[in-house]
PDB file of C-alpha atoms and ligand atoms in Angstrom:
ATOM      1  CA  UNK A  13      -7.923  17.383  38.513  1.00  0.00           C
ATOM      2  CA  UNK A  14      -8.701  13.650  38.827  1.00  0.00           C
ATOM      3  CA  UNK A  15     -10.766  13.868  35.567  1.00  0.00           C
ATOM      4  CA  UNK A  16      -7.788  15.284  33.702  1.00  0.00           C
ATOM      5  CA  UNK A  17      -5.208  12.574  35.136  1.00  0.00           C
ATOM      6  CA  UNK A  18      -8.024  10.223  34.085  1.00  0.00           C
ATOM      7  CA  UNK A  19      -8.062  11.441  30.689  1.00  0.00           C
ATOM      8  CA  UNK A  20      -4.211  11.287  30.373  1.00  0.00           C
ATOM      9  CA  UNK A  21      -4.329   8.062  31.980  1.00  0.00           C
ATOM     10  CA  UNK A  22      -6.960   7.079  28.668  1.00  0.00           C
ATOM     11  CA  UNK A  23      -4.611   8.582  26.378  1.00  0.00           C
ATOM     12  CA  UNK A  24      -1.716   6.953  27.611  1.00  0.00           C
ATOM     13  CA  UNK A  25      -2.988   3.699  27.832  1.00  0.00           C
ATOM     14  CA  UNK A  26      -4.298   3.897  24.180  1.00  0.00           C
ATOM     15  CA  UNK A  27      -1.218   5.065  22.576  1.00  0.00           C
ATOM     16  CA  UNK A  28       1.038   2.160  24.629  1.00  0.00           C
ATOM     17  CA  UNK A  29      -1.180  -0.585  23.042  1.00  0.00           C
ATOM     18  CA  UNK A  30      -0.852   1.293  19.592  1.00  0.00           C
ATOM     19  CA  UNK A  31       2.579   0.851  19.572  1.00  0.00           C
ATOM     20  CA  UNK A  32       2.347  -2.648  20.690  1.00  0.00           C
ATOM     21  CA  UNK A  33       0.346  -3.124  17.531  1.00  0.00           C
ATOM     22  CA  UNK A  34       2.857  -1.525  15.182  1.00  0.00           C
ATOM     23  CA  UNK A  35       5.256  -3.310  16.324  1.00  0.00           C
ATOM     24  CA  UNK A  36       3.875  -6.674  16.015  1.00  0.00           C
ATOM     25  CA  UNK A  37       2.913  -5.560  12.421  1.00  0.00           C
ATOM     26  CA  UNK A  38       5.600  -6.701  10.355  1.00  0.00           C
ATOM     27  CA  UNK A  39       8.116  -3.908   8.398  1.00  0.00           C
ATOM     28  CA  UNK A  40       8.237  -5.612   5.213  1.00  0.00           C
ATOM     29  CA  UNK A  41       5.545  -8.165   3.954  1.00  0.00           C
ATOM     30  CA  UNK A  42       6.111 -10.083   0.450  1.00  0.00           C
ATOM     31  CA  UNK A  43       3.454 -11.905  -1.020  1.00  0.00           C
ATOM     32  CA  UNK A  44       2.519 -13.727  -3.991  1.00  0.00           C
ATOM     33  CA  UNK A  45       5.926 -14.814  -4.384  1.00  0.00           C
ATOM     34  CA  UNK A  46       5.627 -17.463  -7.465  1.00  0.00           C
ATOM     35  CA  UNK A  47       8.177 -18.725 -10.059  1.00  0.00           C
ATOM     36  CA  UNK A  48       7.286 -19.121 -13.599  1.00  0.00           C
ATOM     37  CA  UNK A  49       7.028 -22.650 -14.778  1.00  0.00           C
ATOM     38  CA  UNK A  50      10.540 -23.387 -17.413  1.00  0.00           C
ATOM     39  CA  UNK A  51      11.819 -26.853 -18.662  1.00  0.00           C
ATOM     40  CA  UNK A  52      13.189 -28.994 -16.835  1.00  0.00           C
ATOM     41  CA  UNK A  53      16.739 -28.085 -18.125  1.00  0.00           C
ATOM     42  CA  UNK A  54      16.280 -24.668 -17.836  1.00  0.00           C
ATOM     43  CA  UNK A  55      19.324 -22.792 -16.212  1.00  0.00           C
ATOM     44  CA  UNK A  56      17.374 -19.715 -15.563  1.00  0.00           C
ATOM     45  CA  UNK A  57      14.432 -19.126 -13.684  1.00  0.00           C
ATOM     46  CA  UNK A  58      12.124 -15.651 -13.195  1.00  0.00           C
ATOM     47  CA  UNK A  59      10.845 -15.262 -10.273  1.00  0.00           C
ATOM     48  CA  UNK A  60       7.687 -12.588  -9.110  1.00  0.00           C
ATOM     49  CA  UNK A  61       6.442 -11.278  -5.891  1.00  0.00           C
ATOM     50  CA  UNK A  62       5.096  -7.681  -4.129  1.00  0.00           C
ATOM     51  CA  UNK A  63       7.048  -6.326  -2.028  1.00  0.00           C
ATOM     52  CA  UNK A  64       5.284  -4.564   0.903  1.00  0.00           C
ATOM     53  CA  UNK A  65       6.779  -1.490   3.102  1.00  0.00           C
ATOM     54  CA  UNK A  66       4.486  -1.039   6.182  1.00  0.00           C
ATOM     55  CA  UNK A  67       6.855   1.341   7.901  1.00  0.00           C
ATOM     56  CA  UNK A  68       7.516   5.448   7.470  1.00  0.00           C
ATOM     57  CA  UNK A  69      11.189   5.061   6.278  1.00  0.00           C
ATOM     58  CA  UNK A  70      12.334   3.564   3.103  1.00  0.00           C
ATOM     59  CA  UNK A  71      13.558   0.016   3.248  1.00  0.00           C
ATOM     60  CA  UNK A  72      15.547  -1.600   0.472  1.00  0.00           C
ATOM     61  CA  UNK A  73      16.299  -5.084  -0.252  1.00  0.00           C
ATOM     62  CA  UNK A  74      19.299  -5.828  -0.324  1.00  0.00           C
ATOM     63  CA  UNK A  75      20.107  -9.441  -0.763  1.00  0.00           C
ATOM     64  CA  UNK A  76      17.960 -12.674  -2.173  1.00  0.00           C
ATOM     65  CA  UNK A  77      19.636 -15.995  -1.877  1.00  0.00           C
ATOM     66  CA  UNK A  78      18.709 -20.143  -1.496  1.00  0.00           C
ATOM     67  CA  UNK A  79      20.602 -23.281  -1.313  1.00  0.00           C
ATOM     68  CA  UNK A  80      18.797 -24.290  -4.640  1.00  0.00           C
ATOM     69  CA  UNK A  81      20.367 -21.382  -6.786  1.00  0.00           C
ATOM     70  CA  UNK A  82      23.945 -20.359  -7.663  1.00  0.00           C
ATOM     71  CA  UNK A  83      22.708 -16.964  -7.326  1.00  0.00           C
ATOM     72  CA  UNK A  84      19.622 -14.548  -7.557  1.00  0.00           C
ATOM     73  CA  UNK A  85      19.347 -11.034  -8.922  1.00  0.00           C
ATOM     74  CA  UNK A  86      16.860  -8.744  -9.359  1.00  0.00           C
ATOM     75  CA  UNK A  87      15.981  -7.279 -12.400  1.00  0.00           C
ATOM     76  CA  UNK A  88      13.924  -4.567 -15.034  1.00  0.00           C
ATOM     77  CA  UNK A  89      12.665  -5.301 -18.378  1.00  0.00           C
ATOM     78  CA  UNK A  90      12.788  -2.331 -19.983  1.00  0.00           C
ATOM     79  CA  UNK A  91      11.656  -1.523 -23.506  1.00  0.00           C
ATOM     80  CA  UNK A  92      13.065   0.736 -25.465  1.00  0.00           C
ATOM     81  CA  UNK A  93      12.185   1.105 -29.246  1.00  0.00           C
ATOM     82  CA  UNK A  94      10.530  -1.884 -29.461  1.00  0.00           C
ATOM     83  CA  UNK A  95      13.696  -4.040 -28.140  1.00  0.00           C
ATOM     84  CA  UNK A  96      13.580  -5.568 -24.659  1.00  0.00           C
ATOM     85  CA  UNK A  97      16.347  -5.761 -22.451  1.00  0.00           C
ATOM     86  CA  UNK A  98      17.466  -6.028 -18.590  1.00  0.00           C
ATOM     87  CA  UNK A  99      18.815  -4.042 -16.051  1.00  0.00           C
ATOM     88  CA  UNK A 100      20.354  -5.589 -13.155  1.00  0.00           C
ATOM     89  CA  UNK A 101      19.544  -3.521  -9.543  1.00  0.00           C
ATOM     90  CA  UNK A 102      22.060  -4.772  -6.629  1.00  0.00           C
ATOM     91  CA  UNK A 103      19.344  -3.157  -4.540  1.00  0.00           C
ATOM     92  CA  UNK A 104      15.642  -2.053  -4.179  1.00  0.00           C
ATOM     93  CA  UNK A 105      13.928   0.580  -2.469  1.00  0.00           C
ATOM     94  CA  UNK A 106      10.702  -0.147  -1.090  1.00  0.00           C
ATOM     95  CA  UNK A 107       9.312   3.409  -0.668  1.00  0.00           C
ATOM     96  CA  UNK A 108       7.668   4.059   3.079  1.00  0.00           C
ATOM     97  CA  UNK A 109       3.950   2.828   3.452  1.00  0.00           C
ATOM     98  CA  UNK A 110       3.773   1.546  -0.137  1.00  0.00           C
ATOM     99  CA  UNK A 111       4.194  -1.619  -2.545  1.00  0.00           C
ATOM    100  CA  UNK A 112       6.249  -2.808  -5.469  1.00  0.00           C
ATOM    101  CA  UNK A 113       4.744  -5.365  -7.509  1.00  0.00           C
ATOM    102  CA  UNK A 114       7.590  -7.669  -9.646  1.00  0.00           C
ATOM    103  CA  UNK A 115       5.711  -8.838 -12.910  1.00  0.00           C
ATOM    104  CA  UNK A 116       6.278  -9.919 -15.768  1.00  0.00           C
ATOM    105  CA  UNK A 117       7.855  -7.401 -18.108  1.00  0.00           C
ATOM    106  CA  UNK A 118       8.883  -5.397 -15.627  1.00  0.00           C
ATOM    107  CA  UNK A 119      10.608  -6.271 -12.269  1.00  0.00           C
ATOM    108  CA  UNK A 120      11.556  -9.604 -11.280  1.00  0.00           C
ATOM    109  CA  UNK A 121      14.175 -11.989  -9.788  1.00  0.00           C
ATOM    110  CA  UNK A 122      16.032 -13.890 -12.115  1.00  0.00           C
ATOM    111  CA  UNK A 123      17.022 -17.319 -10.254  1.00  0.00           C
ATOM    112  CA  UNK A 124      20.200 -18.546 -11.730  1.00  0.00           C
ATOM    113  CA  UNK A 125      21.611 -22.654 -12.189  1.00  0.00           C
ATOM    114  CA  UNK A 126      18.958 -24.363  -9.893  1.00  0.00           C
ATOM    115  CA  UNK A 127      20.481 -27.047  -8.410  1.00  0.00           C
ATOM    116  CA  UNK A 128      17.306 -29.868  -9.513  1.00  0.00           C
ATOM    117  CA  UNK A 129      14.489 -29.278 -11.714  1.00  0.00           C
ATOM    118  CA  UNK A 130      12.095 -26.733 -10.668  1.00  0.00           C
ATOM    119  CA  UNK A 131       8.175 -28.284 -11.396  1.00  0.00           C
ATOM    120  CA  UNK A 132       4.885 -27.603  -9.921  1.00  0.00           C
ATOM    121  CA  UNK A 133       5.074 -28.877  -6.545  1.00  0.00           C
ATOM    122  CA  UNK A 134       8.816 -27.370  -5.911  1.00  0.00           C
ATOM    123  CA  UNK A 135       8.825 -24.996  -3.159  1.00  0.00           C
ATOM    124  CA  UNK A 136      12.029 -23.743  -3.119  1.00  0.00           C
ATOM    125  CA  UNK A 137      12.773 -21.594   0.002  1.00  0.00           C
ATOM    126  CA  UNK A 138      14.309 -17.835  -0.782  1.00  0.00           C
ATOM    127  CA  UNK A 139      15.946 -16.033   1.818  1.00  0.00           C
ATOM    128  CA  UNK A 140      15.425 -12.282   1.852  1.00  0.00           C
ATOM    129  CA  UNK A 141      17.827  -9.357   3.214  1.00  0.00           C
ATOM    130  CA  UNK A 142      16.366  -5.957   3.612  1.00  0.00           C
ATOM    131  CA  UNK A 143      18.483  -2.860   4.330  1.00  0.00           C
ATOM    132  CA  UNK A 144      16.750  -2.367   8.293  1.00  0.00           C
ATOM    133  CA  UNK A 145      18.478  -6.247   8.910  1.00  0.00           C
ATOM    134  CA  UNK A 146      15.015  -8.122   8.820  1.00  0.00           C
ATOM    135  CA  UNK A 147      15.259 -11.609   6.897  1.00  0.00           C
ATOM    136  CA  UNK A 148      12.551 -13.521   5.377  1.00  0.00           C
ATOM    137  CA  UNK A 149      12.424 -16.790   4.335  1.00  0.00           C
ATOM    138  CA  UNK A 150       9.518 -18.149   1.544  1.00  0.00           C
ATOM    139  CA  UNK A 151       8.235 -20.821  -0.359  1.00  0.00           C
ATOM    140  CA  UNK A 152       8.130 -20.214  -4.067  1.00  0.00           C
ATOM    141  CA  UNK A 153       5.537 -21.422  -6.008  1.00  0.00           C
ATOM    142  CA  UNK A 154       6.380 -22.638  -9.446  1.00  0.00           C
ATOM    143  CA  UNK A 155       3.263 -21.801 -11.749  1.00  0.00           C
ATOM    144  CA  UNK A 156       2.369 -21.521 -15.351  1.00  0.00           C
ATOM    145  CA  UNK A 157       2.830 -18.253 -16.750  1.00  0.00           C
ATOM    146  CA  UNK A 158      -0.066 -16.687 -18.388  1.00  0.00           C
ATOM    147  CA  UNK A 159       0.779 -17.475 -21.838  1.00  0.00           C
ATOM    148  CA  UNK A 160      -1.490 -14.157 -22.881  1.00  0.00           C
ATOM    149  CA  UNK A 161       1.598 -12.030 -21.194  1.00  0.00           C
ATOM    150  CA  UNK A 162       5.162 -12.426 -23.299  1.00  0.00           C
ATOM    151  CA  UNK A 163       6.418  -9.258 -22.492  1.00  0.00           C
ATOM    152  CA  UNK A 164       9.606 -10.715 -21.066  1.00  0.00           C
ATOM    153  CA  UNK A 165      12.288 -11.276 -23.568  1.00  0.00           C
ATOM    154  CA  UNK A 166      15.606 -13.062 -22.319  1.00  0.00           C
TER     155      UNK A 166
HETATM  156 CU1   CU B  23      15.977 -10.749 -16.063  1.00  0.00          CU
END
């Protein structure tokens, strides 16, 4: 009988620090969040990063803003015979325990009017919403694209 409370005392005791764990883990991880170099007058920006759901329930993000930017959106190249265009998604699911990678010609933020020119250095901080109520804020890095990839037609 004392081994068996033991045991259960084991178990218990393991599964309490597990969920400590988990819940330390973050929800929602984004990395790689970088901006694609534009000139200097450019009112437009695009704007990349991956998108990581560590939970088991879909989260969606809901919201991007930053002081720098009249607005942010996020959008889908898609090609279709031959001729690119953009959808614009007021949200995004993040499916449970997986990843969504923004890239060029394909999803991506599209940074509207910033509010001083944009260069490598700038690291513009975007706040992001997600549909459980977590908020992250990041630095953007502004990089050159890699001029090998022009998939993305505006
Ligand atoms: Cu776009």
């Amino acid at each position: 009988m004392k081994k068996v409370s033991f045991i259960l005392f084991i178990l218990f005791f393991f599964s309490y620090i597990n969920n400590i764990s988990a819940e330390d883990h973050s929800k929602i991880e984004i990395t790689n969040l970088w901006i694609s170099e534009a000139p200097k007058n450019a009112s437009v920006l695009v704007a990349y990063a991956t998108f990581k759901n560590n939970s088991t329930l879909p989260i969606s993000l809901n919201n991007i803003s930053s002081l720098l930017f009249s607005s942010i959106e996020i959008h889908k190249t898609i090609i279709k015979d031959d001729i690119a265009s953009m959808e614009r998604f007021s949200t995004l699911e993040i499916p449970p325990k997986s990843s969504v990678e923004f890239l060029p010609g394909d999803y991506h933020l599209m940074l509207f009017n910033p509010k001083k020119p944009m260069i490598i250095g700038s690291a513009p901080e975007l706040l992001f919403t997600f549909s459980d109520g977590s908020k992250i804020y990041l630095e953007a890095k502004i990089k050159k694209r890699d001029i090998n990839n022009k998939s993305h037609h505006h």
